[in-house]
């Protein structure tokens, strides 16, 4: 209690207000012992639950990580085996035709990347939900929120999802790969890279096209199976068809026995017959089954050899130099004569119009 004297007045007594701070209240030894006993009892009652939960979470994490490692290792070995099988036949003649090592490598790596990502997401996602369940957390609101968020993201990034899914199915179905010549509608050219979202093409003029997989509605692969080389030979209608067929067949057989055309030609060169007959020309169709992607080269070589063979046989194609005759054509006697004039006849209207009018008689 404090005492204070005011000026000109009696002294005033002040007292300190009571405090509620528990730290200021002295704790007895019995109370401290009771609190320690209660804490020890609470720990003794819950330590088994804590140990059980901790061991469960540890077991879940160990199993998830081990399973993820085993799955990824198995997928990696599978992809390496696919690449080794492609490299084993790459050096052979048949392997060079049927196997593209770069195409197989990119396709296997893309498939492996997708499978590894899916496996990791499923395993770790399941492990995370099990850990939350071990903590007695209600997962229903969390799953509902995740579903709503997934739907919102799907609507916002639908083009990206469409591109990704189209790329996955395209790779799994092996619709095309690196080295293939394709017509994708929006662009055409040789495939130089295949991705899950974008396919890269190199055009005829060297340009590079980046085509989203979701934009490809139809695609034509010009490098799968076999190709057809077709050549049209146009000659004059007066030529002997049997002789023309014989010359073309002989040139084609010679070509099929020489390298590298003996590998690029997968069948005999056939003279299919006439495709068009006109007054001044007739067109003969020549066809051959070739290796995929070698169609243009085979067509150029066929034209070259057929043209040389026809020239040697004296058969001229339409558009060539016309044959020169030794005998000179007789001179036309009327070539130096001028056309008759309308003024030569006095009865013609032109002569009447050109005749001067008679002078009138002024003496009358």
PDB file of N, CA, C and O in Angstrom, residues 170-200:
ATOM      1  N   UNK A 170      -1.637 -42.234 -80.248  1.00  0.00           N
ATOM      2  CA  UNK A 170      -0.885 -42.295 -81.494  1.00  0.00           C
ATOM      3  C   UNK A 170       0.391 -43.112 -81.318  1.00  0.00           C
ATOM      4  O   UNK A 170       0.757 -43.930 -82.180  1.00  0.00           O
ATOM      5  N   UNK A 171       1.071 -42.933 -80.180  1.00  0.00           N
ATOM      6  CA  UNK A 171       2.300 -43.672 -79.931  1.00  0.00           C
ATOM      7  C   UNK A 171       2.001 -45.139 -79.643  1.00  0.00           C
ATOM      8  O   UNK A 171       2.691 -46.042 -80.145  1.00  0.00           O
ATOM      9  N   UNK A 172       0.961 -45.407 -78.853  1.00  0.00           N
ATOM     10  CA  UNK A 172       0.634 -46.790 -78.532  1.00  0.00           C
ATOM     11  C   UNK A 172       0.208 -47.564 -79.771  1.00  0.00           C
ATOM     12  O   UNK A 172       0.528 -48.748 -79.918  1.00  0.00           O
ATOM     13  N   UNK A 173      -0.526 -46.925 -80.678  1.00  0.00           N
ATOM     14  CA  UNK A 173      -0.982 -47.593 -81.899  1.00  0.00           C
ATOM     15  C   UNK A 173       0.052 -47.583 -83.006  1.00  0.00           C
ATOM     16  O   UNK A 173      -0.177 -48.196 -84.060  1.00  0.00           O
ATOM     17  N   UNK A 174       1.160 -46.855 -82.807  1.00  0.00           N
ATOM     18  CA  UNK A 174       2.241 -46.780 -83.798  1.00  0.00           C
ATOM     19  C   UNK A 174       1.701 -46.324 -85.151  1.00  0.00           C
ATOM     20  O   UNK A 174       1.929 -46.954 -86.187  1.00  0.00           O
ATOM     21  N   UNK A 175       0.982 -45.207 -85.149  1.00  0.00           N
ATOM     22  CA  UNK A 175       0.421 -44.693 -86.389  1.00  0.00           C
ATOM     23  C   UNK A 175       1.507 -44.158 -87.306  1.00  0.00           C
ATOM     24  O   UNK A 175       1.424 -44.316 -88.522  1.00  0.00           O
ATOM     25  N   UNK A 176       2.525 -43.529 -86.771  1.00  0.00           N
ATOM     26  CA  UNK A 176       3.672 -43.062 -87.544  1.00  0.00           C
ATOM     27  C   UNK A 176       4.826 -42.863 -86.582  1.00  0.00           C
ATOM     28  O   UNK A 176       4.652 -42.859 -85.357  1.00  0.00           O
ATOM     29  N   UNK A 177       6.020 -42.689 -87.147  1.00  0.00           N
ATOM     30  CA  UNK A 177       7.205 -42.521 -86.315  1.00  0.00           C
ATOM     31  C   UNK A 177       8.260 -41.723 -87.050  1.00  0.00           C
ATOM     32  O   UNK A 177       8.049 -41.220 -88.163  1.00  0.00           O
ATOM     33  N   UNK A 178       9.423 -41.599 -86.440  1.00  0.00           N
ATOM     34  CA  UNK A 178      10.514 -40.824 -87.010  1.00  0.00           C
ATOM     35  C   UNK A 178      10.954 -41.449 -88.331  1.00  0.00           C
ATOM     36  O   UNK A 178      11.160 -42.654 -88.434  1.00  0.00           O
ATOM     37  N   UNK A 179      11.082 -40.616 -89.350  1.00  0.00           N
ATOM     38  CA  UNK A 179      11.487 -41.088 -90.661  1.00  0.00           C
ATOM     39  C   UNK A 179      10.348 -41.346 -91.616  1.00  0.00           C
ATOM     40  O   UNK A 179      10.580 -41.519 -92.818  1.00  0.00           O
ATOM     41  N   UNK A 180       9.113 -41.382 -91.121  1.00  0.00           N
ATOM     42  CA  UNK A 180       7.962 -41.615 -91.992  1.00  0.00           C
ATOM     43  C   UNK A 180       7.586 -40.340 -92.735  1.00  0.00           C
ATOM     44  O   UNK A 180       7.691 -39.235 -92.195  1.00  0.00           O
ATOM     45  N   UNK A 181       7.132 -40.504 -93.959  1.00  0.00           N
ATOM     46  CA  UNK A 181       6.567 -39.395 -94.729  1.00  0.00           C
ATOM     47  C   UNK A 181       5.053 -39.443 -94.560  1.00  0.00           C
ATOM     48  O   UNK A 181       4.421 -40.439 -94.925  1.00  0.00           O
ATOM     49  N   UNK A 182       4.484 -38.385 -94.003  1.00  0.00           N
ATOM     50  CA  UNK A 182       3.066 -38.394 -93.656  1.00  0.00           C
ATOM     51  C   UNK A 182       2.396 -37.156 -94.222  1.00  0.00           C
ATOM     52  O   UNK A 182       3.028 -36.133 -94.491  1.00  0.00           O
ATOM     53  N   UNK A 183       1.083 -37.275 -94.395  1.00  0.00           N
ATOM     54  CA  UNK A 183       0.218 -36.161 -94.768  1.00  0.00           C
ATOM     55  C   UNK A 183      -0.776 -35.995 -93.633  1.00  0.00           C
ATOM     56  O   UNK A 183      -1.705 -36.792 -93.487  1.00  0.00           O
ATOM     57  N   UNK A 184      -0.557 -34.964 -92.808  1.00  0.00           N
ATOM     58  CA  UNK A 184      -1.385 -34.746 -91.629  1.00  0.00           C
ATOM     59  C   UNK A 184      -2.542 -33.797 -91.878  1.00  0.00           C
ATOM     60  O   UNK A 184      -3.186 -33.364 -90.921  1.00  0.00           O
ATOM     61  N   UNK A 185      -2.817 -33.431 -93.099  1.00  0.00           N
ATOM     62  CA  UNK A 185      -3.908 -32.518 -93.395  1.00  0.00           C
ATOM     63  C   UNK A 185      -3.463 -31.074 -93.292  1.00  0.00           C
ATOM     64  O   UNK A 185      -3.423 -30.350 -94.285  1.00  0.00           O
ATOM     65  N   UNK A 186      -3.123 -30.635 -92.091  1.00  0.00           N
ATOM     66  CA  UNK A 186      -2.662 -29.258 -91.903  1.00  0.00           C
ATOM     67  C   UNK A 186      -1.233 -29.071 -92.393  1.00  0.00           C
ATOM     68  O   UNK A 186      -0.816 -27.950 -92.679  1.00  0.00           O
ATOM     69  N   UNK A 187      -0.463 -30.138 -92.491  1.00  0.00           N
ATOM     70  CA  UNK A 187       0.913 -30.068 -92.974  1.00  0.00           C
ATOM     71  C   UNK A 187       1.325 -31.462 -93.428  1.00  0.00           C
ATOM     72  O   UNK A 187       0.721 -32.465 -93.041  1.00  0.00           O
ATOM     73  N   UNK A 188       2.354 -31.519 -94.236  1.00  0.00           N
ATOM     74  CA  UNK A 188       2.870 -32.793 -94.726  1.00  0.00           C
ATOM     75  C   UNK A 188       4.384 -32.702 -94.790  1.00  0.00           C
ATOM     76  O   UNK A 188       4.962 -31.629 -94.939  1.00  0.00           O
ATOM     77  N   UNK A 189       5.029 -33.858 -94.669  1.00  0.00           N
ATOM     78  CA  UNK A 189       6.482 -33.900 -94.711  1.00  0.00           C
ATOM     79  C   UNK A 189       7.003 -35.129 -93.994  1.00  0.00           C
ATOM     80  O   UNK A 189       6.256 -36.083 -93.716  1.00  0.00           O
ATOM     81  N   UNK A 190       8.285 -35.103 -93.672  1.00  0.00           N
ATOM     82  CA  UNK A 190       8.938 -36.221 -92.989  1.00  0.00           C
ATOM     83  C   UNK A 190       8.946 -35.978 -91.484  1.00  0.00           C
ATOM     84  O   UNK A 190       9.266 -34.884 -91.022  1.00  0.00           O
ATOM     85  N   UNK A 191       8.584 -36.998 -90.721  1.00  0.00           N
ATOM     86  CA  UNK A 191       8.529 -36.889 -89.266  1.00  0.00           C
ATOM     87  C   UNK A 191       9.954 -36.909 -88.721  1.00  0.00           C
ATOM     88  O   UNK A 191      10.724 -37.838 -88.979  1.00  0.00           O
ATOM     89  N   UNK A 192      10.312 -35.858 -87.975  1.00  0.00           N
ATOM     90  CA  UNK A 192      11.653 -35.789 -87.387  1.00  0.00           C
ATOM     91  C   UNK A 192      11.611 -35.893 -85.866  1.00  0.00           C
ATOM     92  O   UNK A 192      12.645 -36.125 -85.243  1.00  0.00           O
ATOM     93  N   UNK A 193      10.437 -35.733 -85.271  1.00  0.00           N
ATOM     94  CA  UNK A 193      10.321 -35.879 -83.809  1.00  0.00           C
ATOM     95  C   UNK A 193       8.864 -36.119 -83.451  1.00  0.00           C
ATOM     96  O   UNK A 193       7.964 -35.476 -84.003  1.00  0.00           O
ATOM     97  N   UNK A 194       8.653 -37.049 -82.536  1.00  0.00           N
ATOM     98  CA  UNK A 194       7.314 -37.395 -82.081  1.00  0.00           C
ATOM     99  C   UNK A 194       7.237 -37.136 -80.582  1.00  0.00           C
ATOM    100  O   UNK A 194       8.049 -37.672 -79.821  1.00  0.00           O
ATOM    101  N   UNK A 195       6.305 -36.304 -80.156  1.00  0.00           N
ATOM    102  CA  UNK A 195       6.115 -35.997 -78.741  1.00  0.00           C
ATOM    103  C   UNK A 195       4.699 -36.296 -78.309  1.00  0.00           C
ATOM    104  O   UNK A 195       3.814 -36.604 -79.123  1.00  0.00           O
ATOM    105  N   UNK A 196       4.469 -36.192 -77.008  1.00  0.00           N
ATOM    106  CA  UNK A 196       3.135 -36.441 -76.488  1.00  0.00           C
ATOM    107  C   UNK A 196       2.177 -35.298 -76.805  1.00  0.00           C
ATOM    108  O   UNK A 196       0.967 -35.497 -76.846  1.00  0.00           O
ATOM    109  N   UNK A 197       2.689 -34.109 -77.045  1.00  0.00           N
ATOM    110  CA  UNK A 197       1.827 -32.969 -77.337  1.00  0.00           C
ATOM    111  C   UNK A 197       1.981 -32.456 -78.763  1.00  0.00           C
ATOM    112  O   UNK A 197       1.012 -32.042 -79.388  1.00  0.00           O
ATOM    113  N   UNK A 198       3.189 -32.486 -79.303  1.00  0.00           N
ATOM    114  CA  UNK A 198       3.468 -31.900 -80.618  1.00  0.00           C
ATOM    115  C   UNK A 198       4.241 -32.903 -81.456  1.00  0.00           C
ATOM    116  O   UNK A 198       5.117 -33.620 -80.946  1.00  0.00           O
ATOM    117  N   UNK A 199       3.917 -32.957 -82.740  1.00  0.00           N
ATOM    118  CA  UNK A 199       4.668 -33.726 -83.726  1.00  0.00           C
ATOM    119  C   UNK A 199       5.401 -32.752 -84.650  1.00  0.00           C
ATOM    120  O   UNK A 199       4.800 -31.799 -85.147  1.00  0.00           O
ATOM    121  N   UNK A 200       6.694 -32.993 -84.879  1.00  0.00           N
ATOM    122  CA  UNK A 200       7.515 -32.097 -85.688  1.00  0.00           C
ATOM    123  C   UNK A 200       7.740 -32.730 -87.065  1.00  0.00           C
ATOM    124  O   UNK A 200       8.203 -33.868 -87.157  1.00  0.00           O
TER     125      UNK A 200
END
